[in-house]
């Protein structure tokens, strides 16, 4: 079968066509990767660091081309696409240096001799990735996996095969053969990969992530799954109205709300009509349109399935008589209006379940405890933002919310790649990604006791 990737802003534009990898071929591809891995690990930290640095340089040299491809293939607005390439380069540089980080500890032995622990690679890492960060997500998994001495087989989303092919080309030009391989396809190829590799890292939807975590656990291999979010922004009465409205508008609606960390719910502490009207104005001032045009911050949805889910969310809002504060309609093609709904009960699926698009519900809390309860009332636990100036109140919320990421006076979106990233509850399974946490995930610790022979 052939996979076809269409540009969401112009579905007549075929960005790439790619033959699907046969699921039955995945085992042999992983076996080749396993052979390459042994030599990669033996080559030493300096060689691995040099190769990752060369990868960073090669990608940096093609920044404009890579950013334009991200815009064309997944509809990400240009400024964000350029930012993604910059981040991908920085990730490669960071993990190039991480090759030199001590890989264990030395302990006082309980008898004569030595006692130490050391991290060793697992072997072949299978990476299964979504379409929305088509360079950064594959690289924030592949770079630490390679730095820790593993080989990588990546299965990208069928909606991001052109970006994956570019990444493949760049990495092939600097890495030994078979160390990094891309397999193309959907669920069947992904499942074949989970069945063959030594460690799995997944990012994507909740249902698929849970399924993969079960399959990997059955095989007894390490797995991490980063999944969806239904992230809340808590707005205190002391918050600066204009800057908070602008921050939340961007976190909810840029890239048409297609990030796992997007703000999906706004919880105001008490009645805050002035803030809500500033928020609606800030959202209305965002420019929706061709993501390649400078200044447009809201592009199209990724595909027809996503559009269908957005339409059905609008219908269910209508069915319960929710008030539409702005938006509420499809514009044209895959473009939809950034939409804000009021009057959706906190336990309604529109408040609780992720709609991967520019949809925001607003809720009013009667007390601080109520605001925290509302924020925590969903099955997800990825990100929360808190907006205000009263330190003691902010700290109480910081200490009471159990999401993996907590932001104060900053949007729920935006990730620092050198700090641990991940969620709680149904947003994540397994260890944290990024930063030094990723090196722990991609290696196993062995403890060696070495005593003299007599
Ligand atoms: P998706 O779950 O549909 O697909 C993700 C990947 O899994 C794709 O490569 C897909 O082909 C593959 N896949 C699908 N079924 C599979 C199966 N049975 N076995 C193995 N692989 C399979 O997600 P998507 O639509 O590409 O991305 C959007 C989702 O990703 C949203 O839910 C979003 O919140 C989430 N996301 C999470 C993060 C995070 O870090 N938490 C980041 C970005 C996106």
Short mmCIF file of C-alpha atoms and ligand atoms in Angstrom, two decimals:
data_model
loop_
_atom_site.label_atom_id
_atom_site.label_comp_id
_atom_site.label_asym_id
_atom_site.label_seq_id
_atom_site.Cartn_x
_atom_site.Cartn_y
_atom_site.Cartn_z
CA UNK A 1 0.00 0.00 0.00
CA UNK A 2 1.10 3.57 -0.59
CA UNK A 3 0.80 6.22 2.10
CA UNK A 4 -0.14 9.66 0.80
CA UNK A 5 0.46 12.81 2.84
CA UNK A 6 -1.68 15.79 1.84
CA UNK A 7 -1.15 19.40 2.84
CA UNK A 8 -4.02 20.31 5.20
CA UNK A 9 -4.24 23.88 3.86
CA UNK A 10 -4.49 22.58 0.31
CA UNK A 11 -5.46 18.90 0.15
CA UNK A 12 -4.82 18.92 -3.61
CA UNK A 13 -1.12 19.35 -2.77
CA UNK A 14 0.41 15.86 -2.38
CA UNK A 15 3.36 16.46 -0.08
CA UNK A 16 4.69 12.91 -0.21
CA UNK A 17 3.88 9.39 -1.29
CA UNK A 18 5.63 6.54 0.39
CA UNK A 19 5.37 2.77 0.09
CA UNK A 20 4.18 1.25 3.34
CA UNK A 21 6.69 -1.02 5.07
CA UNK A 22 5.39 -4.57 5.18
CA UNK A 23 4.70 -5.53 8.80
CA UNK A 24 6.43 -8.86 8.10
CA UNK A 25 9.64 -6.96 7.17
CA UNK A 26 9.88 -5.15 10.50
CA UNK A 27 11.58 -8.07 12.31
CA UNK A 28 14.49 -8.14 9.84
CA UNK A 29 14.84 -4.32 9.97
CA UNK A 30 15.09 -4.48 13.76
CA UNK A 31 17.65 -7.32 13.51
CA UNK A 32 19.83 -5.15 11.23
CA UNK A 33 19.50 -2.27 13.69
CA UNK A 34 20.57 -4.61 16.49
CA UNK A 35 23.79 -5.48 14.61
CA UNK A 36 24.53 -1.78 14.01
CA UNK A 37 23.88 -1.02 17.68
CA UNK A 38 26.68 -3.26 18.93
CA UNK A 39 29.28 -1.33 16.88
CA UNK A 40 27.73 2.03 17.86
CA UNK A 41 28.04 1.23 21.57
CA UNK A 42 31.59 -0.04 21.07
CA UNK A 43 32.56 3.13 19.16
CA UNK A 44 32.65 5.15 22.41
CA UNK A 45 31.25 8.40 23.77
CA UNK A 46 33.41 10.74 21.64
CA UNK A 47 32.32 9.09 18.38
CA UNK A 48 28.64 9.15 19.38
CA UNK A 49 28.93 12.79 20.40
CA UNK A 50 30.63 13.71 17.11
CA UNK A 51 27.91 11.98 15.09
CA UNK A 52 25.09 13.73 16.97
CA UNK A 53 26.87 17.07 16.57
CA UNK A 54 27.17 16.41 12.84
CA UNK A 55 23.43 15.65 12.77
CA UNK A 56 22.71 18.97 14.50
CA UNK A 57 24.87 20.83 11.97
CA UNK A 58 23.26 19.05 9.03
CA UNK A 59 19.75 19.89 10.24
CA UNK A 60 20.69 23.49 11.09
CA UNK A 61 22.00 23.94 7.55
CA UNK A 62 18.57 22.95 6.22
CA UNK A 63 16.47 25.01 8.65
CA UNK A 64 14.49 26.92 6.03
CA UNK A 65 13.69 23.81 4.00
CA UNK A 66 12.71 21.83 7.12
CA UNK A 67 10.50 24.61 8.48
CA UNK A 68 8.76 25.06 5.11
CA UNK A 69 8.11 21.32 4.96
CA UNK A 70 6.57 21.32 8.46
CA UNK A 71 4.31 24.21 7.41
CA UNK A 72 3.29 22.44 4.22
CA UNK A 73 2.80 18.95 5.64
CA UNK A 74 1.08 19.57 8.99
CA UNK A 75 -0.18 23.15 8.66
CA UNK A 76 1.94 24.58 11.48
CA UNK A 77 2.25 28.38 11.29
CA UNK A 78 5.68 29.45 10.02
CA UNK A 79 6.97 31.08 13.23
CA UNK A 80 6.18 27.94 15.21
CA UNK A 81 7.69 25.69 12.51
CA UNK A 82 10.94 27.68 12.55
CA UNK A 83 10.91 27.39 16.36
CA UNK A 84 10.44 23.62 16.09
CA UNK A 85 13.48 23.22 13.83
CA UNK A 86 15.56 25.38 16.20
CA UNK A 87 14.46 23.22 19.08
CA UNK A 88 15.25 20.02 17.17
CA UNK A 89 18.80 21.28 16.50
CA UNK A 90 19.24 22.26 20.16
CA UNK A 91 18.04 18.81 21.26
CA UNK A 92 20.68 17.15 19.07
CA UNK A 93 23.41 19.43 20.47
CA UNK A 94 22.28 18.82 24.06
CA UNK A 95 22.31 15.02 23.72
CA UNK A 96 25.59 15.13 21.81
CA UNK A 97 27.12 16.48 25.03
CA UNK A 98 25.08 14.07 27.14
CA UNK A 99 27.17 11.23 25.70
CA UNK A 100 29.90 12.41 28.10
CA UNK A 101 27.81 12.39 31.28
CA UNK A 102 29.07 9.83 33.82
CA UNK A 103 27.12 6.64 33.28
CA UNK A 104 27.13 5.34 36.80
CA UNK A 105 28.34 5.59 40.39
CA UNK A 106 31.12 4.08 42.42
CA UNK A 107 30.22 2.82 45.92
CA UNK A 108 32.20 1.76 48.96
CA UNK A 109 32.20 -2.05 48.75
CA UNK A 110 31.13 -4.08 51.78
CA UNK A 111 34.29 -6.23 51.40
CA UNK A 112 37.61 -5.76 49.58
CA UNK A 113 37.31 -4.83 45.91
CA UNK A 114 35.02 -2.54 43.91
CA UNK A 115 31.30 -1.87 43.72
CA UNK A 116 29.90 0.22 40.88
CA UNK A 117 26.76 0.76 38.83
CA UNK A 118 26.70 1.55 35.14
CA UNK A 119 24.06 2.35 32.55
CA UNK A 120 24.03 0.30 29.38
CA UNK A 121 21.79 0.65 26.32
CA UNK A 122 18.77 -1.59 25.90
CA UNK A 123 19.48 -2.38 22.24
CA UNK A 124 16.96 -1.19 19.66
CA UNK A 125 14.51 1.55 20.61
CA UNK A 126 11.17 1.55 18.76
CA UNK A 127 9.73 5.06 18.50
CA UNK A 128 6.10 5.66 17.51
CA UNK A 129 5.25 9.30 16.99
CA UNK A 130 2.34 11.62 16.16
CA UNK A 131 2.19 14.20 13.38
CA UNK A 132 2.04 17.47 15.32
CA UNK A 133 5.77 17.92 16.09
CA UNK A 134 7.09 15.96 13.13
CA UNK A 135 10.77 16.75 13.79
CA UNK A 136 10.98 17.65 17.47
CA UNK A 137 9.17 14.60 18.87
CA UNK A 138 11.09 11.98 16.84
CA UNK A 139 14.31 13.77 17.83
CA UNK A 140 13.55 14.22 21.52
CA UNK A 141 13.25 10.43 21.58
CA UNK A 142 15.94 9.45 19.04
CA UNK A 143 18.71 11.77 20.29
CA UNK A 144 18.79 10.47 23.90
CA UNK A 145 18.28 6.89 22.68
CA UNK A 146 21.32 7.21 20.38
CA UNK A 147 23.39 9.11 22.96
CA UNK A 148 22.76 6.28 25.43
CA UNK A 149 24.08 3.80 22.85
CA UNK A 150 20.90 2.38 21.32
CA UNK A 151 19.89 1.96 17.69
CA UNK A 152 16.55 3.48 16.66
CA UNK A 153 13.68 2.40 14.45
CA UNK A 154 11.10 5.18 14.03
CA UNK A 155 7.50 4.77 12.90
CA UNK A 156 6.16 8.25 12.19
CA UNK A 157 2.53 9.21 11.77
CA UNK A 158 1.16 8.63 8.25
CA UNK A 159 0.33 12.37 8.28
CA UNK A 160 4.02 13.33 8.67
CA UNK A 161 5.91 11.03 6.31
CA UNK A 162 7.65 13.80 4.35
CA UNK A 163 9.18 15.29 7.51
CA UNK A 164 10.22 11.78 8.61
CA UNK A 165 11.88 11.19 5.23
CA UNK A 166 13.83 14.46 5.57
CA UNK A 167 14.96 13.48 9.05
CA UNK A 168 15.94 10.05 7.74
CA UNK A 169 18.00 11.59 4.95
CA UNK A 170 19.80 13.92 7.37
CA UNK A 171 20.56 11.23 9.93
CA UNK A 172 21.62 8.68 7.27
CA UNK A 173 24.20 11.17 6.04
CA UNK A 174 25.99 11.27 9.41
CA UNK A 175 25.24 7.99 11.22
CA UNK A 176 26.51 4.45 10.54
CA UNK A 177 24.26 2.31 8.33
CA UNK A 178 21.15 0.76 9.95
CA UNK A 179 21.57 2.71 13.19
CA UNK A 180 18.53 4.88 12.45
CA UNK A 181 15.77 3.47 10.27
CA UNK A 182 12.29 4.73 9.44
CA UNK A 183 9.43 2.28 8.89
CA UNK A 184 6.27 3.65 7.33
CA UNK A 185 2.70 2.65 8.03
CA UNK A 186 -0.16 2.74 10.48
CA UNK A 187 -1.31 0.56 13.37
CA UNK A 188 -0.15 -2.76 11.90
CA UNK A 189 3.42 -1.59 11.32
CA UNK A 190 3.45 0.04 14.76
CA UNK A 191 2.33 -3.20 16.37
CA UNK A 192 4.99 -5.18 14.49
CA UNK A 193 7.58 -2.71 15.80
CA UNK A 194 6.41 -3.09 19.42
CA UNK A 195 6.70 -6.87 18.93
CA UNK A 196 10.32 -6.71 17.77
CA UNK A 197 12.24 -3.97 19.64
CA UNK A 198 13.89 -3.87 23.08
CA UNK A 199 12.29 -0.66 24.39
CA UNK A 200 9.32 1.43 23.19
CA UNK A 201 8.60 5.14 23.37
CA UNK A 202 5.21 6.34 22.14
CA UNK A 203 3.58 9.74 21.84
CA UNK A 204 0.01 10.08 20.65
CA UNK A 205 -3.57 9.50 21.68
CA UNK A 206 -4.69 7.93 24.92
CA UNK A 207 -6.35 4.83 23.45
CA UNK A 208 -3.35 3.89 21.30
CA UNK A 209 -0.85 4.65 24.09
CA UNK A 210 -2.61 2.35 26.55
CA UNK A 211 -2.81 -0.42 23.94
CA UNK A 212 0.93 -0.14 23.21
CA UNK A 213 1.83 -0.03 26.91
CA UNK A 214 -0.05 -3.30 27.46
CA UNK A 215 1.58 -4.96 24.42
CA UNK A 216 5.09 -3.88 25.49
CA UNK A 217 4.50 -4.88 29.12
CA UNK A 218 3.37 -8.34 27.99
CA UNK A 219 6.77 -8.70 26.31
CA UNK A 220 8.48 -7.45 29.47
CA UNK A 221 10.20 -4.53 27.73
CA UNK A 222 10.37 -0.95 29.06
CA UNK A 223 7.73 1.40 27.66
CA UNK A 224 6.80 5.03 28.00
CA UNK A 225 3.63 6.54 26.52
CA UNK A 226 3.00 10.28 26.37
CA UNK A 227 -0.63 10.91 25.60
CA UNK A 228 -3.31 13.56 25.63
CA UNK A 229 -4.25 16.34 28.01
CA UNK A 230 -7.28 18.37 29.02
CA UNK A 231 -5.26 21.17 30.51
CA UNK A 232 -6.68 23.87 32.75
CA UNK A 233 -5.69 27.51 33.20
CA UNK A 234 -6.73 28.85 36.62
CA UNK A 235 -7.22 32.62 36.60
CA UNK A 236 -7.14 34.40 39.95
CA UNK A 237 -8.86 37.76 40.45
CA UNK A 238 -5.41 39.35 40.96
CA UNK A 239 -4.19 38.29 37.48
CA UNK A 240 -3.11 40.97 35.02
CA UNK A 241 -6.05 40.92 32.61
CA UNK A 242 -4.39 41.85 29.32
CA UNK A 243 -1.28 39.67 29.56
CA UNK A 244 -3.21 36.69 30.94
CA UNK A 245 -5.80 36.91 28.16
CA UNK A 246 -3.07 37.06 25.50
CA UNK A 247 -1.14 34.15 27.04
CA UNK A 248 -4.18 31.89 27.31
CA UNK A 249 -5.42 32.80 23.82
CA UNK A 250 -2.09 31.64 22.36
CA UNK A 251 -1.86 28.52 24.52
CA UNK A 252 -5.38 27.47 23.50
CA UNK A 253 -5.55 28.42 19.84
CA UNK A 254 -2.16 28.73 18.10
CA UNK A 255 -1.60 25.89 15.60
CA UNK A 256 -5.40 25.43 15.81
CA UNK A 257 -5.14 23.92 19.30
CA UNK A 258 -3.25 20.87 18.06
CA UNK A 259 -0.74 20.37 20.87
CA UNK A 260 -1.09 17.97 23.78
CA UNK A 261 -0.29 20.84 26.14
CA UNK A 262 -2.88 23.29 24.75
CA UNK A 263 -5.15 24.98 27.28
CA UNK A 264 -8.59 23.34 26.96
CA UNK A 265 -10.35 24.75 30.03
CA UNK A 266 -10.26 28.16 31.71
CA UNK A 267 -11.31 28.26 35.35
CA UNK A 268 -11.87 31.72 36.77
CA UNK A 269 -11.90 32.12 40.52
CA UNK A 270 -15.16 34.00 40.95
CA UNK A 271 -17.09 36.01 38.38
CA UNK A 272 -14.59 37.74 36.04
CA UNK A 273 -16.56 39.28 33.14
CA UNK A 274 -13.80 41.76 32.33
CA UNK A 275 -11.23 39.00 31.97
CA UNK A 276 -13.56 36.83 29.86
CA UNK A 277 -14.24 39.65 27.44
CA UNK A 278 -10.47 40.34 27.20
CA UNK A 279 -9.91 36.64 26.51
CA UNK A 280 -12.53 36.58 23.76
CA UNK A 281 -11.02 39.74 22.23
CA UNK A 282 -7.53 38.23 22.36
CA UNK A 283 -8.78 35.08 20.63
CA UNK A 284 -10.70 37.09 18.03
CA UNK A 285 -7.56 39.05 17.24
CA UNK A 286 -5.63 35.91 16.26
CA UNK A 287 -5.31 35.56 12.52
CA UNK A 288 -6.65 32.33 11.05
CA UNK A 289 -5.47 31.40 7.56
CA UNK A 290 -2.69 29.94 5.44
CA UNK A 291 0.02 28.91 7.93
CA UNK A 292 2.70 29.88 5.40
CA UNK A 293 1.62 33.55 5.60
CA UNK A 294 3.52 35.51 8.22
CA UNK A 295 1.27 36.67 11.05
CA UNK A 296 -1.27 33.86 10.77
CA UNK A 297 -1.15 31.91 14.02
CA UNK A 298 -4.13 29.58 13.52
CA UNK A 299 -3.93 27.20 10.55
CA UNK A 300 -6.15 24.31 9.47
CA UNK A 301 -6.97 21.06 11.25
CA UNK A 302 -4.79 18.17 10.14
CA UNK A 303 -7.35 16.02 8.31
CA UNK A 304 -11.01 15.12 7.71
CA UNK A 305 -11.20 12.87 10.79
CA UNK A 306 -10.10 15.74 12.96
CA UNK A 307 -12.65 18.04 11.29
CA UNK A 308 -15.40 15.49 11.89
CA UNK A 309 -14.50 15.33 15.61
CA UNK A 310 -14.55 19.15 15.81
CA UNK A 311 -17.94 19.31 14.08
CA UNK A 312 -19.39 16.71 16.42
CA UNK A 313 -18.08 18.68 19.44
CA UNK A 314 -19.90 21.78 18.12
CA UNK A 315 -23.08 19.77 17.68
CA UNK A 316 -22.92 18.41 21.19
CA UNK A 317 -22.36 21.96 22.52
CA UNK A 318 -25.48 23.03 20.67
CA UNK A 319 -27.44 20.04 22.02
CA UNK A 320 -26.78 21.06 25.62
CA UNK A 321 -27.43 24.74 24.93
CA UNK A 322 -23.89 25.88 25.70
CA UNK A 323 -23.26 29.57 25.15
CA UNK A 324 -20.83 30.27 22.31
CA UNK A 325 -18.68 33.23 23.41
CA UNK A 326 -16.87 33.25 20.08
CA UNK A 327 -16.46 30.98 17.04
CA UNK A 328 -18.67 27.92 16.83
CA UNK A 329 -18.39 27.20 13.11
CA UNK A 330 -16.36 25.66 10.35
CA UNK A 331 -14.84 28.27 8.02
CA UNK A 332 -13.81 26.43 4.88
CA UNK A 333 -11.92 23.25 4.03
CA UNK A 334 -10.11 22.17 7.19
CA UNK A 335 -10.16 25.69 8.69
CA UNK A 336 -12.41 26.15 11.73
CA UNK A 337 -13.15 29.06 14.02
CA UNK A 338 -11.36 29.23 17.38
CA UNK A 339 -14.26 28.55 19.71
CA UNK A 340 -15.00 29.39 23.33
CA UNK A 341 -17.93 27.77 25.15
CA UNK A 342 -19.55 28.73 28.44
CA UNK A 343 -22.13 26.74 30.38
CA UNK A 344 -20.71 23.30 29.65
CA UNK A 345 -21.02 21.22 32.85
CA UNK A 346 -17.61 20.30 34.29
CA UNK A 347 -18.41 16.60 33.99
CA UNK A 348 -19.63 16.78 30.36
CA UNK A 349 -17.38 15.06 27.76
CA UNK A 350 -16.75 18.49 26.14
CA UNK A 351 -15.05 19.57 29.38
CA UNK A 352 -13.42 16.22 30.17
CA UNK A 353 -12.28 14.68 26.87
CA UNK A 354 -9.61 16.03 24.54
CA UNK A 355 -10.92 17.51 21.27
CA UNK A 356 -7.72 18.03 19.30
CA UNK A 357 -8.61 21.45 17.92
CA UNK A 358 -9.22 25.12 18.85
CA UNK A 359 -11.90 24.54 21.47
CA UNK A 360 -11.96 26.04 24.94
CA UNK A 361 -14.54 25.76 27.73
CA UNK A 362 -14.78 28.33 30.51
CA UNK A 363 -15.87 27.56 34.04
CA UNK A 364 -16.45 29.66 37.14
CA UNK A 365 -15.21 28.43 40.54
CA UNK A 366 -16.84 29.60 43.75
CA UNK A 367 -13.75 29.14 45.93
CA UNK A 368 -10.06 28.32 45.66
CA UNK A 369 -10.81 24.72 46.66
CA UNK A 370 -13.49 24.55 43.97
CA UNK A 371 -11.04 25.86 41.34
CA UNK A 372 -8.51 23.18 42.27
CA UNK A 373 -11.23 20.51 42.29
CA UNK A 374 -12.37 21.56 38.79
CA UNK A 375 -8.81 21.60 37.46
CA UNK A 376 -8.19 18.12 38.84
CA UNK A 377 -11.55 16.64 37.83
CA UNK A 378 -10.44 15.09 34.51
CA UNK A 379 -8.75 11.77 33.81
CA UNK A 380 -5.72 13.53 32.31
CA UNK A 381 -2.87 15.18 34.21
CA UNK A 382 -0.53 16.81 31.72
CA UNK A 383 -0.33 20.58 32.34
CA UNK A 384 -1.92 23.32 34.46
CA UNK A 385 -1.29 27.03 34.33
CA UNK A 386 -1.97 29.46 37.15
CA UNK A 387 -2.33 33.18 36.54
CA UNK A 388 -2.11 35.82 39.27
CA UNK A 389 0.20 37.75 41.53
CA UNK A 390 -0.70 36.57 45.05
CA UNK A 391 2.19 34.31 45.94
CA UNK A 392 0.60 32.37 48.81
CA UNK A 393 -2.51 31.53 46.77
CA UNK A 394 -0.42 30.55 43.75
CA UNK A 395 1.77 28.28 45.87
CA UNK A 396 -1.28 26.56 47.36
CA UNK A 397 -2.45 25.73 43.84
CA UNK A 398 1.05 24.67 42.74
CA UNK A 399 1.15 22.24 45.66
CA UNK A 400 -2.41 20.95 45.09
CA UNK A 401 -2.51 20.19 41.38
CA UNK A 402 -1.15 16.85 40.26
CA UNK A 403 -0.22 17.49 36.66
CA UNK A 404 3.24 16.70 35.33
CA UNK A 405 3.77 20.29 34.17
CA UNK A 406 2.74 23.32 36.27
CA UNK A 407 3.21 26.84 34.89
CA UNK A 408 2.74 30.16 36.69
CA UNK A 409 1.92 33.19 34.54
CA UNK A 410 2.91 31.18 31.46
CA UNK A 411 0.83 29.21 28.97
CA UNK A 412 0.31 25.46 29.37
CA UNK A 413 2.12 25.01 26.05
CA UNK A 414 5.87 25.35 25.63
CA UNK A 415 8.42 22.86 26.87
CA UNK A 416 12.06 23.26 27.91
CA UNK A 417 13.73 20.22 26.37
CA UNK A 418 16.42 20.02 29.07
CA UNK A 419 13.89 19.60 31.92
CA UNK A 420 11.82 16.44 32.53
CA UNK A 421 8.54 16.38 30.57
CA UNK A 422 5.47 14.22 31.07
CA UNK A 423 2.10 13.88 32.71
CA UNK A 424 0.21 12.12 35.44
CA UNK A 425 -2.86 9.85 35.47
CA UNK A 426 -3.98 9.00 31.91
CA UNK A 427 -1.64 11.49 30.25
CA UNK A 428 1.48 9.37 30.70
CA UNK A 429 2.67 5.87 31.36
CA UNK A 430 6.26 5.22 32.37
CA UNK A 431 9.27 7.45 32.90
CA UNK A 432 9.60 11.12 32.00
CA UNK A 433 10.92 12.26 28.62
CA UNK A 434 13.56 14.86 27.79
CA UNK A 435 16.43 16.22 29.89
CA UNK A 436 18.58 13.74 31.76
CA UNK A 437 15.44 11.72 32.59
CA UNK A 438 15.46 10.46 28.99
CA UNK A 439 18.97 9.01 29.38
CA UNK A 440 17.71 6.95 32.32
CA UNK A 441 14.81 5.64 30.26
CA UNK A 442 16.97 4.61 27.32
CA UNK A 443 19.44 2.69 29.47
CA UNK A 444 19.34 -0.02 32.10
CA UNK A 445 21.44 0.11 35.24
CA UNK A 446 23.73 -2.78 36.10
CA UNK A 447 25.46 -3.08 39.46
CA UNK A 448 28.84 -4.78 39.48
CA UNK A 449 30.56 -6.24 42.55
CA UNK A 450 34.21 -7.00 41.84
CA UNK A 451 36.13 -8.82 44.59
CA UNK A 452 39.74 -9.94 44.44
CA UNK A 453 40.17 -13.66 43.74
CA UNK A 454 41.78 -14.24 47.14
P1 LIG B 1 -2.43 8.66 17.30
O1 LIG B 1 -2.51 7.97 18.62
O2 LIG B 1 -3.55 8.50 16.36
O3 LIG B 1 -1.12 8.15 16.52
C1 LIG B 1 0.16 8.20 17.10
C2 LIG B 1 1.04 7.16 16.44
O4 LIG B 1 0.59 5.85 16.80
C3 LIG B 1 1.01 7.21 14.90
O5 LIG B 1 2.33 6.98 14.42
C4 LIG B 1 0.08 6.06 14.55
O6 LIG B 1 0.28 5.56 13.27
C5 LIG B 1 0.47 5.05 15.61
N1 LIG B 1 -0.52 3.99 15.91
C6 LIG B 1 -1.87 4.06 15.78
N2 LIG B 1 -2.42 2.87 16.20
C7 LIG B 1 -1.41 2.08 16.58
C8 LIG B 1 -1.33 0.76 17.11
N3 LIG B 1 -2.42 0.02 17.33
N4 LIG B 1 -0.11 0.23 17.40
C9 LIG B 1 1.02 0.96 17.20
N5 LIG B 1 1.02 2.22 16.68
C10 LIG B 1 -0.18 2.78 16.38
O7 LIG B 1 -2.13 10.21 17.61
P2 LIG B 1 -2.03 11.44 16.60
O8 LIG B 1 -3.39 11.76 16.08
O9 LIG B 1 -0.92 11.23 15.62
O10 LIG B 1 -1.56 12.63 17.58
C11 LIG B 1 -2.45 13.37 18.37
C12 LIG B 1 -2.44 12.88 19.81
O11 LIG B 1 -1.11 12.91 20.30
C13 LIG B 1 -3.25 13.76 20.73
O12 LIG B 1 -4.01 12.95 21.62
C14 LIG B 1 -2.18 14.54 21.51
O13 LIG B 1 -2.59 14.97 22.78
C15 LIG B 1 -1.09 13.51 21.59
N6 LIG B 1 0.21 14.14 21.82
C16 LIG B 1 0.80 13.99 23.05
C17 LIG B 1 2.02 14.60 23.31
C18 LIG B 1 2.69 14.42 24.66
O14 LIG B 1 3.90 14.60 24.73
N7 LIG B 1 1.95 14.09 25.71
C19 LIG B 1 2.65 15.36 22.31
C20 LIG B 1 2.03 15.48 21.07
C21 LIG B 1 0.82 14.87 20.84
#
